[in-house]
Short mmCIF file of C-alpha atoms in Angstrom, two decimals:
data_model
loop_
_atom_site.label_atom_id
_atom_site.label_comp_id
_atom_site.label_asym_id
_atom_site.label_seq_id
_atom_site.Cartn_x
_atom_site.Cartn_y
_atom_site.Cartn_z
CA UNK A 1 -7.94 -3.82 25.74
CA UNK A 2 -11.01 -4.58 28.25
CA UNK A 3 -13.88 -3.86 25.33
CA UNK A 4 -14.81 -7.56 25.10
CA UNK A 5 -17.13 -9.80 26.32
CA UNK A 6 -17.60 -10.95 30.03
CA UNK A 7 -14.39 -12.35 31.30
CA UNK A 8 -12.39 -12.64 34.84
CA UNK A 9 -9.33 -11.32 35.16
CA UNK A 10 -10.10 -3.85 22.54
CA UNK A 11 -9.47 9.76 -3.19
CA UNK A 12 -9.50 8.89 -6.49
CA UNK A 13 -11.52 5.89 -8.18
CA UNK A 14 -9.75 2.79 -8.04
CA UNK A 15 -6.96 2.16 -10.42
CA UNK A 16 -8.08 -1.66 -11.32
CA UNK A 17 -10.26 -3.81 -9.55
CA UNK A 18 -13.18 -6.33 -10.37
CA UNK A 19 -15.42 -6.80 -7.60
CA UNK A 20 -16.38 -10.47 -6.24
CA UNK A 21 -19.11 -12.15 -7.81
CA UNK A 22 -22.29 -10.66 -6.40
CA UNK A 23 -24.74 -12.49 -4.32
CA UNK A 24 -26.24 -11.04 -1.17
CA UNK A 25 -26.57 -13.81 1.53
CA UNK A 26 -28.03 -13.06 4.75
CA UNK A 27 -28.86 -15.41 7.72
CA UNK A 28 -32.11 -15.64 9.58
CA UNK A 29 -34.45 -12.92 9.39
CA UNK A 30 -32.24 -10.52 7.65
CA UNK A 31 -33.02 -10.27 3.77
CA UNK A 32 -30.68 -9.56 0.84
CA UNK A 33 -29.72 -5.91 0.72
CA UNK A 34 -28.94 -3.93 -2.39
CA UNK A 35 -26.03 -2.16 -0.22
CA UNK A 36 -24.02 -4.96 0.01
CA UNK A 37 -22.66 -7.57 -2.32
CA UNK A 38 -21.63 -10.90 -0.49
CA UNK A 39 -20.02 -14.15 -1.68
CA UNK A 40 -22.18 -17.05 -1.31
CA UNK A 41 -22.40 -18.13 2.23
CA UNK A 42 -22.07 -22.02 1.37
CA UNK A 43 -18.57 -21.53 0.19
CA UNK A 44 -17.41 -20.91 3.64
CA UNK A 45 -17.24 -24.85 3.78
CA UNK A 46 -16.04 -25.85 0.24
CA UNK A 47 -16.77 -29.13 -0.93
CA UNK A 48 -14.16 -30.85 -3.22
CA UNK A 49 -17.08 -32.40 -5.15
CA UNK A 50 -18.54 -29.18 -6.34
CA UNK A 51 -19.16 -29.06 -10.02
CA UNK A 52 -18.40 -26.31 -12.40
CA UNK A 53 -14.94 -24.22 -12.25
CA UNK A 54 -13.20 -22.80 -9.39
CA UNK A 55 -14.22 -19.48 -7.93
CA UNK A 56 -12.58 -16.95 -5.83
CA UNK A 57 -15.55 -14.80 -4.66
CA UNK A 58 -13.94 -13.58 -1.56
CA UNK A 59 -11.63 -11.43 -3.64
CA UNK A 60 -7.85 -10.88 -3.61
CA UNK A 61 -5.65 -9.12 -1.34
CA UNK A 62 -1.66 -8.02 -1.20
CA UNK A 63 0.60 -7.38 1.51
CA UNK A 64 3.93 -6.68 2.74
CA UNK A 65 4.96 -4.50 -0.35
CA UNK A 66 8.42 -3.44 -0.82
CA UNK A 67 10.31 -1.63 -3.43
CA UNK A 68 10.45 -5.05 -5.44
CA UNK A 69 8.06 -7.36 -3.93
CA UNK A 70 4.60 -8.37 -2.58
CA UNK A 71 2.60 -11.17 -1.31
CA UNK A 72 -0.69 -11.94 -3.12
CA UNK A 73 -3.50 -13.70 -1.21
CA UNK A 74 -7.00 -15.48 -2.63
CA UNK A 75 -9.51 -18.11 -1.18
CA UNK A 76 -10.65 -20.47 -3.43
CA UNK A 77 -14.35 -22.33 -3.15
CA UNK A 78 -12.78 -25.62 -3.59
CA UNK A 79 -9.44 -27.24 -3.92
CA UNK A 80 -7.90 -25.30 -6.90
CA UNK A 81 -4.27 -24.16 -8.50
CA UNK A 82 -3.68 -20.65 -8.01
CA UNK A 83 -1.96 -18.75 -10.82
CA UNK A 84 -1.02 -15.20 -10.42
CA UNK A 85 0.04 -13.12 -13.33
CA UNK A 86 1.43 -9.50 -13.02
CA UNK A 87 1.76 -6.71 -15.42
CA UNK A 88 2.51 -2.79 -15.78
CA UNK A 89 -1.01 -2.27 -17.44
CA UNK A 90 -4.43 -3.21 -16.96
CA UNK A 91 -4.29 -4.69 -20.24
CA UNK A 92 -2.22 -7.40 -19.24
CA UNK A 93 0.09 -7.65 -22.23
CA UNK A 94 2.95 -10.02 -21.80
CA UNK A 95 2.36 -10.67 -18.28
CA UNK A 96 4.53 -12.27 -16.00
CA UNK A 97 3.30 -15.87 -14.36
CA UNK A 98 4.03 -16.25 -10.86
CA UNK A 99 3.76 -19.82 -9.13
CA UNK A 100 1.06 -22.25 -9.13
CA UNK A 101 0.51 -23.78 -5.62
CA UNK A 102 -2.31 -26.28 -5.29
CA UNK A 103 -4.53 -24.80 -2.36
CA UNK A 104 -6.93 -27.16 -0.21
CA UNK A 105 -8.41 -27.65 3.46
CA UNK A 106 -4.88 -27.48 4.90
CA UNK A 107 -5.12 -23.91 4.55
CA UNK A 108 -8.91 -23.41 4.50
CA UNK A 109 -8.51 -23.14 0.66
CA UNK A 110 -6.57 -19.84 1.05
CA UNK A 111 -3.10 -19.29 -0.80
CA UNK A 112 -0.51 -16.74 -1.09
CA UNK A 113 2.01 -16.22 -4.05
CA UNK A 114 4.91 -13.99 -3.40
CA UNK A 115 5.84 -12.04 -6.08
CA UNK A 116 9.26 -10.42 -6.41
CA UNK A 117 11.85 -8.82 -9.25
CA UNK A 118 9.11 -5.97 -9.59
CA UNK A 119 9.96 -2.53 -10.78
CA UNK A 120 9.98 -0.01 -8.22
CA UNK A 121 8.06 3.02 -7.76
CA UNK A 122 5.20 1.66 -10.35
CA UNK A 123 1.71 0.53 -10.42
CA UNK A 124 1.54 -3.15 -10.37
CA UNK A 125 -1.43 -4.97 -11.93
CA UNK A 126 -2.25 -8.80 -11.04
CA UNK A 127 -4.78 -11.11 -11.46
CA UNK A 128 -5.49 -14.45 -9.99
CA UNK A 129 -6.90 -17.18 -11.62
CA UNK A 130 -8.05 -20.51 -10.20
CA UNK A 131 -7.64 -23.85 -12.37
CA UNK A 132 -8.80 -27.16 -11.43
CA UNK A 133 -5.51 -29.24 -10.59
CA UNK A 134 -6.70 -32.28 -12.43
CA UNK A 135 -7.85 -30.51 -15.57
CA UNK A 136 -6.10 -26.98 -16.23
CA UNK A 137 -8.64 -26.10 -19.03
CA UNK A 138 -11.35 -25.77 -16.38
CA UNK A 139 -10.55 -22.42 -14.76
CA UNK A 140 -12.48 -19.65 -13.05
CA UNK A 141 -12.99 -15.77 -13.94
CA UNK A 142 -9.77 -14.29 -13.17
CA UNK A 143 -9.96 -11.84 -10.05
CA UNK A 144 -7.84 -8.74 -10.51
CA UNK A 145 -5.98 -6.16 -8.20
CA UNK A 146 -3.48 -3.68 -8.17
CA UNK A 147 -0.75 -2.13 -5.62
CA UNK A 148 2.26 0.22 -5.84
CA UNK A 149 5.74 -0.79 -5.35
CA UNK A 150 7.89 1.22 -2.96
CA UNK A 151 9.97 3.95 -4.87
CA UNK A 152 13.56 3.37 -4.94
CA UNK A 153 14.29 7.17 -4.78
CA UNK A 154 12.53 9.97 -2.59
CA UNK A 155 9.27 9.92 -3.51
CA UNK A 156 5.93 11.25 -1.64
CA UNK A 157 4.18 8.44 0.10
CA UNK A 158 1.06 8.11 1.88
CA UNK A 159 -0.30 5.54 4.18
CA UNK A 160 -3.47 5.20 6.36
CA UNK A 161 -3.61 3.17 9.66
CA UNK A 162 -6.69 1.99 12.20
CA UNK A 163 -7.57 -0.99 13.77
CA UNK A 164 -10.46 -2.68 16.03
CA UNK A 165 -12.91 -4.18 13.17
CA UNK A 166 -16.62 -5.73 14.10
CA UNK A 167 -16.39 -5.33 17.94
CA UNK A 168 -18.52 -5.14 20.68
CA UNK A 169 -21.34 -7.09 18.24
CA UNK A 170 -21.29 -4.26 15.89
CA UNK A 171 -21.07 -6.62 12.80
CA UNK A 172 -21.84 -5.86 8.97
CA UNK A 173 -25.05 -3.67 9.00
CA UNK A 174 -26.56 -3.71 5.54
CA UNK A 175 -28.64 -0.39 6.71
CA UNK A 176 -25.34 1.01 6.84
CA UNK A 177 -24.09 -0.04 3.79
CA UNK A 178 -21.52 -2.73 5.41
CA UNK A 179 -18.40 -1.15 6.57
CA UNK A 180 -18.28 2.46 4.73
CA UNK A 181 -15.20 3.52 6.32
CA UNK A 182 -13.25 1.39 3.83
CA UNK A 183 -14.74 3.33 0.92
CA UNK A 184 -13.50 6.28 2.40
CA UNK A 185 -10.33 5.20 3.00
CA UNK A 186 -9.93 3.41 -0.43
CA UNK A 187 -10.68 7.01 -2.19
CA UNK A 188 -7.59 8.63 -0.57
CA UNK A 189 -5.47 6.23 -2.63
CA UNK A 190 -2.66 5.29 0.19
CA UNK A 191 0.30 3.10 -0.51
CA UNK A 192 -0.46 0.97 1.86
CA UNK A 193 -2.89 0.42 4.89
CA UNK A 194 -1.60 -0.39 8.15
CA UNK A 195 -3.95 -2.44 10.36
CA UNK A 196 -2.74 -2.20 14.06
CA UNK A 197 -4.71 -5.01 15.38
CA UNK A 198 -7.99 -6.21 16.49
CA UNK A 199 -8.44 -7.69 12.97
CA UNK A 200 -11.50 -9.68 13.99
CA UNK A 201 -13.17 -10.06 17.55
CA UNK A 202 -12.90 -13.81 18.10
CA UNK A 203 -14.77 -13.17 21.67
CA UNK A 204 -17.48 -11.12 20.38
CA UNK A 205 -20.51 -13.00 19.02
CA UNK A 206 -22.37 -11.38 16.12
CA UNK A 207 -26.53 -11.65 16.67
CA UNK A 208 -28.89 -10.70 14.28
CA UNK A 209 -30.30 -7.57 16.02
CA UNK A 210 -28.92 -5.22 18.57
CA UNK A 211 -30.92 -2.55 20.14
CA UNK A 212 -29.71 0.79 20.07
CA UNK A 213 -29.62 3.56 22.76
CA UNK A 214 -32.23 5.56 20.84
CA UNK A 215 -34.50 3.00 20.54
CA UNK A 216 -33.62 2.02 16.93
CA UNK A 217 -32.40 -1.54 15.94
CA UNK A 218 -28.91 -2.45 14.44
CA UNK A 219 -28.97 -5.25 11.82
CA UNK A 220 -26.10 -7.61 11.56
CA UNK A 221 -25.08 -10.05 8.83
CA UNK A 222 -24.46 -13.31 10.88
CA UNK A 223 -22.82 -16.58 10.27
CA UNK A 224 -22.95 -19.86 12.58
CA UNK A 225 -19.01 -19.12 13.19
CA UNK A 226 -19.72 -15.45 14.80
CA UNK A 227 -22.71 -16.94 16.66
CA UNK A 228 -20.49 -17.93 19.35
CA UNK A 229 -16.79 -17.25 20.77
CA UNK A 230 -14.13 -18.93 18.76
CA UNK A 231 -12.11 -22.03 20.15
CA UNK A 232 -12.10 -24.38 17.31
CA UNK A 233 -9.88 -23.73 13.93
CA UNK A 234 -12.82 -23.48 12.08
CA UNK A 235 -14.28 -20.93 14.07
CA UNK A 236 -11.19 -18.65 14.21
CA UNK A 237 -11.10 -19.12 10.49
CA UNK A 238 -14.60 -18.43 9.89
CA UNK A 239 -13.91 -14.88 12.15
CA UNK A 240 -11.54 -13.82 9.64
CA UNK A 241 -13.98 -14.89 6.98
CA UNK A 242 -16.72 -12.65 8.06
CA UNK A 243 -15.17 -9.51 7.33
CA UNK A 244 -14.78 -10.35 3.97
CA UNK A 245 -18.38 -10.58 3.48
CA UNK A 246 -18.39 -7.01 3.22
CA UNK A 247 -18.12 -5.62 -0.41
CA UNK A 248 -16.41 -2.42 0.52
CA UNK A 249 -13.42 -4.36 2.08
CA UNK A 250 -13.04 -6.49 -0.48
CA UNK A 251 -13.04 -3.55 -3.17
CA UNK A 252 -10.23 -1.85 -0.80
CA UNK A 253 -8.29 -5.14 -0.46
CA UNK A 254 -8.09 -5.15 -4.33
CA UNK A 255 -6.50 -1.64 -4.67
CA UNK A 256 -4.76 -1.06 -1.30
CA UNK A 257 -2.17 -3.60 0.16
CA UNK A 258 -1.96 -4.01 4.02
CA UNK A 259 0.40 -4.05 6.59
CA UNK A 260 -1.19 -5.91 9.40
CA UNK A 261 -0.75 -6.78 13.34
CA UNK A 262 -2.49 -8.45 15.74
CA UNK A 263 -3.59 -7.54 19.29
CA UNK A 264 -5.69 -9.08 21.83
CA UNK A 265 -9.34 -9.71 20.14
CA UNK A 266 -7.90 -12.24 17.61
CA UNK A 267 -7.99 -14.53 20.42
CA UNK A 268 -9.97 -13.03 23.23
CA UNK A 269 -9.67 -9.93 25.49
CA UNK A 270 -6.80 -8.91 27.28
CA UNK A 271 -5.03 -12.42 26.83
CA UNK A 272 -1.62 -13.25 27.80
CA UNK A 273 0.61 -16.80 27.02
CA UNK A 274 -0.18 -19.54 29.45
CA UNK A 275 -3.24 -17.89 30.70
CA UNK A 276 -5.99 -20.74 32.08
CA UNK A 277 -9.69 -19.30 31.67
CA UNK A 278 -12.58 -18.73 33.95
CA UNK A 279 -15.00 -17.92 31.49
CA UNK A 280 -17.98 -20.06 31.20
CA UNK A 281 -18.49 -19.29 27.59
CA UNK A 282 -15.55 -21.24 26.90
CA UNK A 283 -15.01 -25.34 26.85
CA UNK A 284 -11.04 -24.92 25.74
CA UNK A 285 -9.54 -23.16 29.08
CA UNK A 286 -6.12 -22.81 27.59
CA UNK A 287 -5.40 -19.68 26.15
CA UNK A 288 -2.18 -20.45 24.40
CA UNK A 289 -3.63 -23.50 22.60
CA UNK A 290 -6.47 -20.88 21.36
CA UNK A 291 -3.85 -18.43 20.12
CA UNK A 292 -2.06 -21.05 17.98
CA UNK A 293 -5.37 -22.02 16.40
CA UNK A 294 -5.92 -18.12 16.01
CA UNK A 295 -2.25 -17.57 14.74
CA UNK A 296 -2.75 -20.44 12.03
CA UNK A 297 -5.96 -18.71 10.75
CA UNK A 298 -4.32 -15.19 10.69
CA UNK A 299 -1.38 -16.78 8.49
CA UNK A 300 -4.01 -18.24 6.49
CA UNK A 301 -6.01 -15.13 5.66
CA UNK A 302 -3.55 -12.21 5.77
CA UNK A 303 -0.76 -12.00 3.35
CA UNK A 304 2.38 -11.42 6.04
CA UNK A 305 5.82 -12.36 4.75
CA UNK A 306 6.97 -13.71 8.25
CA UNK A 307 4.42 -16.07 8.60
CA UNK A 308 3.78 -20.00 7.05
CA UNK A 309 4.24 -20.80 4.40
CA UNK A 310 7.20 -18.54 3.50
CA UNK A 311 8.87 -18.29 6.98
CA UNK A 312 8.14 -21.23 9.12
CA UNK A 313 9.11 -19.60 12.32
CA UNK A 314 5.80 -18.13 12.24
CA UNK A 315 6.32 -14.46 13.92
CA UNK A 316 4.07 -11.58 13.36
CA UNK A 317 6.78 -8.91 14.28
CA UNK A 318 8.91 -7.98 11.22
CA UNK A 319 10.22 -4.86 9.47
CA UNK A 320 8.61 -3.65 6.14
CA UNK A 321 10.96 -1.62 4.17
CA UNK A 322 9.13 0.98 1.68
CA UNK A 323 11.94 2.89 0.23
CA UNK A 324 14.37 5.36 1.31
CA UNK A 325 11.90 7.91 3.18
CA UNK A 326 9.95 4.91 5.24
CA UNK A 327 10.87 1.89 7.45
CA UNK A 328 7.53 0.18 9.17
CA UNK A 329 8.45 -1.84 12.18
CA UNK A 330 5.87 -3.83 13.07
CA UNK A 331 5.52 -5.08 16.84
CA UNK A 332 3.92 -8.06 18.47
CA UNK A 333 2.87 -6.88 22.11
CA UNK A 334 0.66 -9.88 22.62
CA UNK A 335 2.79 -13.36 22.04
CA UNK A 336 5.84 -12.74 24.37
CA UNK A 337 4.42 -10.29 27.14
CA UNK A 338 4.40 -11.67 30.81
CA UNK A 339 1.07 -11.83 32.43
CA UNK A 340 -0.78 -8.94 32.97
CA UNK A 341 -0.23 -7.46 36.78
CA UNK A 342 -0.35 -4.01 38.69
CA UNK A 343 2.94 -3.62 36.92
CA UNK A 344 4.87 -2.56 39.98
CA UNK A 345 7.89 -4.86 39.79
CA UNK A 346 11.22 -3.30 39.82
CA UNK A 347 12.96 -5.90 37.59
CA UNK A 348 11.22 -7.00 34.38
CA UNK A 349 13.41 -8.57 31.34
CA UNK A 350 10.44 -10.14 29.47
CA UNK A 351 8.04 -7.01 29.56
CA UNK A 352 5.36 -6.67 26.88
CA UNK A 353 7.58 -7.41 23.91
CA UNK A 354 9.97 -10.19 25.16
CA UNK A 355 13.63 -10.05 25.28
CA UNK A 356 14.49 -11.56 21.80
CA UNK A 357 11.92 -9.09 20.02
CA UNK A 358 13.29 -6.24 21.95
CA UNK A 359 16.76 -6.82 20.77
CA UNK A 360 15.64 -7.30 17.40
CA UNK A 361 13.78 -3.89 17.45
CA UNK A 362 17.04 -2.15 18.71
CA UNK A 363 19.36 -3.60 16.22
CA UNK A 364 16.91 -2.83 13.36
CA UNK A 365 16.19 0.54 14.25
CA UNK A 366 20.17 1.23 14.41
CA UNK A 367 20.35 -0.57 11.01
CA UNK A 368 17.64 1.53 9.76
CA UNK A 369 18.69 4.51 7.08
CA UNK A 370 15.04 5.19 6.04
CA UNK A 371 14.17 8.95 7.00
CA UNK A 372 11.52 8.06 9.00
CA UNK A 373 10.94 4.74 11.19
CA UNK A 374 7.40 4.24 12.44
CA UNK A 375 6.85 2.08 15.08
CA UNK A 376 3.50 0.11 14.60
CA UNK A 377 2.51 -0.71 17.93
CA UNK A 378 -0.69 -2.56 18.82
CA UNK A 379 -1.08 -1.00 22.26
CA UNK A 380 -0.43 2.53 23.37
CA UNK A 381 2.58 3.56 25.43
CA UNK A 382 1.21 6.30 28.14
CA UNK A 383 -2.34 5.53 28.09
CA UNK A 384 -3.47 3.35 31.55
CA UNK A 385 -5.35 0.35 29.80
CA UNK A 386 -7.10 -1.75 32.88
CA UNK A 387 -7.62 -5.19 33.15
CA UNK A 388 -10.06 -5.68 35.90
CA UNK A 389 -9.82 -4.09 39.08
CA UNK A 390 -6.16 -4.42 40.13
CA UNK A 391 -4.02 -5.42 36.58
CA UNK A 392 -3.04 -3.56 33.83
CA UNK A 393 -3.16 -4.52 29.96
CA UNK A 394 -0.56 -2.23 28.17
CA UNK A 395 2.51 -0.63 29.11
CA UNK A 396 1.40 2.20 31.47
CA UNK A 397 0.37 1.39 35.31
CA UNK A 398 -0.69 4.59 36.56
CA UNK A 399 2.23 5.13 38.87
CA UNK A 400 3.78 8.48 37.22
CA UNK A 401 7.01 7.88 38.84
CA UNK A 402 10.12 6.10 37.89
CA UNK A 403 9.88 3.02 35.27
CA UNK A 404 8.29 -0.07 36.97
CA UNK A 405 6.77 -3.13 35.31
CA UNK A 406 6.75 -3.21 31.60
CA UNK A 407 7.84 0.37 31.51
CA UNK A 408 11.31 -0.74 32.02
CA UNK A 409 11.44 -2.32 28.70
CA UNK A 410 10.03 0.76 27.02
CA UNK A 411 12.69 3.01 28.87
CA UNK A 412 15.45 0.83 28.06
CA UNK A 413 14.13 0.87 24.07
CA UNK A 414 13.94 5.01 24.23
CA UNK A 415 17.21 5.23 25.74
CA UNK A 416 18.87 3.07 22.71
CA UNK A 417 17.14 5.46 20.35
CA UNK A 418 18.81 8.47 21.97
CA UNK A 419 22.12 7.35 22.73
CA UNK A 420 22.31 5.86 19.19
CA UNK A 421 20.89 8.96 17.98
CA UNK A 422 18.25 7.40 15.79
CA UNK A 423 16.21 10.00 14.07
CA UNK A 424 13.01 9.80 12.93
CA UNK A 425 11.07 7.59 15.17
CA UNK A 426 7.10 8.10 15.25
CA UNK A 427 4.57 5.64 17.02
CA UNK A 428 1.04 4.49 15.52
CA UNK A 429 -1.27 2.56 17.52
CA UNK A 430 -4.74 1.61 18.25
CA UNK A 431 -6.69 -0.34 20.49
CA UNK A 432 -8.58 2.00 22.57
CA UNK A 433 -11.62 3.01 20.66
CA UNK A 434 -10.91 6.53 20.43
CA UNK A 435 -8.40 9.00 18.53
CA UNK A 436 -5.76 11.15 20.32
CA UNK A 437 -2.25 12.61 20.01
CA UNK A 438 0.56 12.71 22.66
CA UNK A 439 3.93 14.32 22.91
CA UNK A 440 6.35 12.40 25.09
CA UNK A 441 8.75 15.13 26.65
CA UNK A 442 11.76 14.13 29.11
CA UNK A 443 11.49 17.75 30.68
CA UNK A 444 8.30 16.70 31.93
CA UNK A 445 8.70 13.01 32.45
CA UNK A 446 9.81 11.25 35.91
CA UNK A 447 12.35 9.13 33.39
CA UNK A 448 14.18 11.90 31.55
CA UNK A 449 16.94 9.64 29.49
CA UNK A 450 14.97 9.88 26.03
CA UNK A 451 14.56 12.11 23.02
CA UNK A 452 11.02 13.58 22.73
CA UNK A 453 8.63 11.77 20.19
CA UNK A 454 4.85 11.60 19.11
CA UNK A 455 2.56 9.02 19.80
CA UNK A 456 -0.99 9.10 17.50
CA UNK A 457 -3.82 6.76 18.12
CA UNK A 458 -6.78 6.01 15.92
CA UNK A 459 -9.75 3.35 15.65
CA UNK A 460 -12.23 1.95 15.65
CA UNK A 461 -13.08 1.12 12.22
CA UNK A 462 -16.80 -0.45 12.95
CA UNK A 463 -16.79 -1.24 16.66
CA UNK A 464 -18.18 0.38 19.99
CA UNK A 465 -16.52 3.81 20.95
CA UNK A 466 -14.88 3.94 24.74
CA UNK A 467 -14.57 6.84 27.30
CA UNK A 468 -10.65 8.23 27.40
CA UNK A 469 -8.21 6.60 29.65
CA UNK A 470 -5.94 8.28 31.99
CA UNK A 471 -2.29 9.35 30.91
CA UNK A 472 0.80 8.06 33.11
CA UNK A 473 3.58 10.66 33.45
CA UNK A 474 6.45 8.37 33.31
CA UNK A 475 7.70 9.39 29.92
CA UNK A 476 6.01 12.67 30.20
CA UNK A 477 3.26 12.80 28.06
CA UNK A 478 0.96 15.69 27.32
CA UNK A 479 -2.22 15.27 25.24
CA UNK A 480 -2.34 17.38 22.13
CA UNK A 481 -5.52 16.28 21.18
CA UNK A 482 -8.26 13.83 21.84
CA UNK A 483 -11.92 12.91 20.84
CA UNK A 484 -13.74 10.41 22.78
CA UNK A 485 -17.49 9.61 23.59
CA UNK A 486 -18.26 10.04 27.36
CA UNK A 487 -19.84 6.63 27.83
CA UNK A 488 -18.74 2.99 26.99
CA UNK A 489 -19.56 1.20 23.84
CA UNK A 490 -21.25 4.00 21.90
CA UNK A 491 -22.46 2.50 18.38
CA UNK A 492 -20.98 3.43 14.96
CA UNK A 493 -24.48 5.26 14.24
CA UNK A 494 -23.21 7.93 16.94
CA UNK A 495 -20.10 8.55 15.05
CA UNK A 496 -16.51 7.84 16.45
CA UNK A 497 -15.13 5.81 14.06
CA UNK A 498 -11.28 6.90 13.22
CA UNK A 499 -8.37 6.41 10.92
CA UNK A 500 -5.34 8.19 10.63
CA UNK A 501 -3.62 9.49 7.39
CA UNK A 502 0.02 9.98 7.00
CA UNK A 503 1.74 11.68 4.07
CA UNK A 504 5.64 12.05 3.75
CA UNK A 505 6.86 14.75 0.99
CA UNK A 506 9.19 13.50 -1.46
CA UNK A 507 11.13 16.71 -1.44
CA UNK A 508 11.32 18.08 2.17
CA UNK A 509 10.79 14.82 3.78
CA UNK A 510 8.29 16.35 6.24
CA UNK A 511 5.88 14.00 7.51
CA UNK A 512 2.26 15.18 8.45
CA UNK A 513 -0.07 13.24 10.46
CA UNK A 514 -3.91 13.79 10.21
CA UNK A 515 -6.21 12.11 12.34
CA UNK A 516 -9.79 11.67 10.48
CA UNK A 517 -12.99 10.61 11.54
CA UNK A 518 -15.58 8.46 9.09
CA UNK A 519 -17.48 11.00 7.25
CA UNK A 520 -14.60 12.98 6.21
CA UNK A 521 -13.41 15.53 8.71
CA UNK A 522 -9.80 15.97 9.55
CA UNK A 523 -9.68 16.47 13.48
CA UNK A 524 -5.99 17.04 14.16
CA UNK A 525 -3.06 17.74 11.81
CA UNK A 526 0.65 17.59 12.93
CA UNK A 527 3.60 18.29 11.21
CA UNK A 528 6.86 16.58 12.07
CA UNK A 529 10.47 17.64 10.27
CA UNK A 530 12.75 14.84 9.24
CA UNK A 531 16.31 14.13 10.87
CA UNK A 532 15.89 14.88 14.46
CA UNK A 533 16.53 12.45 17.11
CA UNK A 534 13.53 13.88 18.83
CA UNK A 535 10.67 16.14 18.35
#
């Protein structure tokens, strides 16, 4: 979304988690803060000649957890062998040992190990130990994490979703205690967290100080890689690493597994494949080159089951199955889209998903036997997201009539859902930096060949807030709730940081959505009934 820099053309205490080694690192005029506990900044560029034992100061993370499997991630401070152990309790009696790959410079010293054959619906405790590849006796201190596998039978499910982290220059602020929203989400103890995109802002440099509208000063933790727009692989890696400087995020990662997707700011604002930049901040003008570097760093810093090294094809879109109640269909609305335009073409087979991804989504939705089919979309459907004065960035283009442009592809998908009687579809997204809920009704739409459905929007998590966008009437959306600031780029100190909570009842199958604001407020609640083609 057009929330980036200038451009031509957006519960309970932890079950088990050991925080990474504590040492504050602040650059420039920023001093150490007791509110933050940060890895040693020098470990951003590990040296193979380091003395001592390997260390995992960046914490651990799990991702794409199913009924019997998951991926475990770690980053070392040097070349090391990654050893993962899993157990039923935090005592780690009779642990199962998993893999021992050597991780080094080729992956920025990050590693992922798949764990499988796990018991369904159970708490899994894991620990990662790093060993010197030449001398296994030289071991670092283990780093601990935990996650719940998906249930094999009907049992209640809770997940959270949001997106848009550290955008518009609002970075890790020691005065706020870093990213407080992650501690608030952690206490809700979800089964997983769905990050719907803009996991970083590669096009938004972080400066030491930002002047606030009230005359105060926002202070940022800063790093060399975040001091300019990301162009090199090292700079993209540094952007993903920046967020891990926050202790609250690392603590969240050690307890809550992720399902993650990407959007535009992992590369740059409103990008599309084949674009050539007219932006003086960039020496690399080919956006596809930048996107390839970003995707490599993304695959190194998140445990995603369809990205290398597990899947050499390297695609972000996938379905993560979470037991009989839930399948999560993760979309990629960025890598296969056509160029941004006014969106008024009457024939558009590529659209925002590409023909291959659309065929995959239709096929997998038809095959799904889950009660609920969550469609994790990195962009909203009915909100008109502009790109400059004439082009649009998302699906809707402002003409409330029959589908045109990218709307044609969405119309084809919605028609497929209706005609194949696919029940329980609900859309979750972020991107626009405010929170809202839309109900889409064919009786109120220009295009009528679809079943009613809901779309819920949340975010940002630590980024600027933006004013509400217009709705496009093609698919008949009615806005049932909205909370948005009146002006652009409101700082997190003024509130407006949002995430959503979804609870599925194991008995009735009811799905309850709560739109929440950082600070504890529940802003809106909607209960959906299972077994329906439309709601």
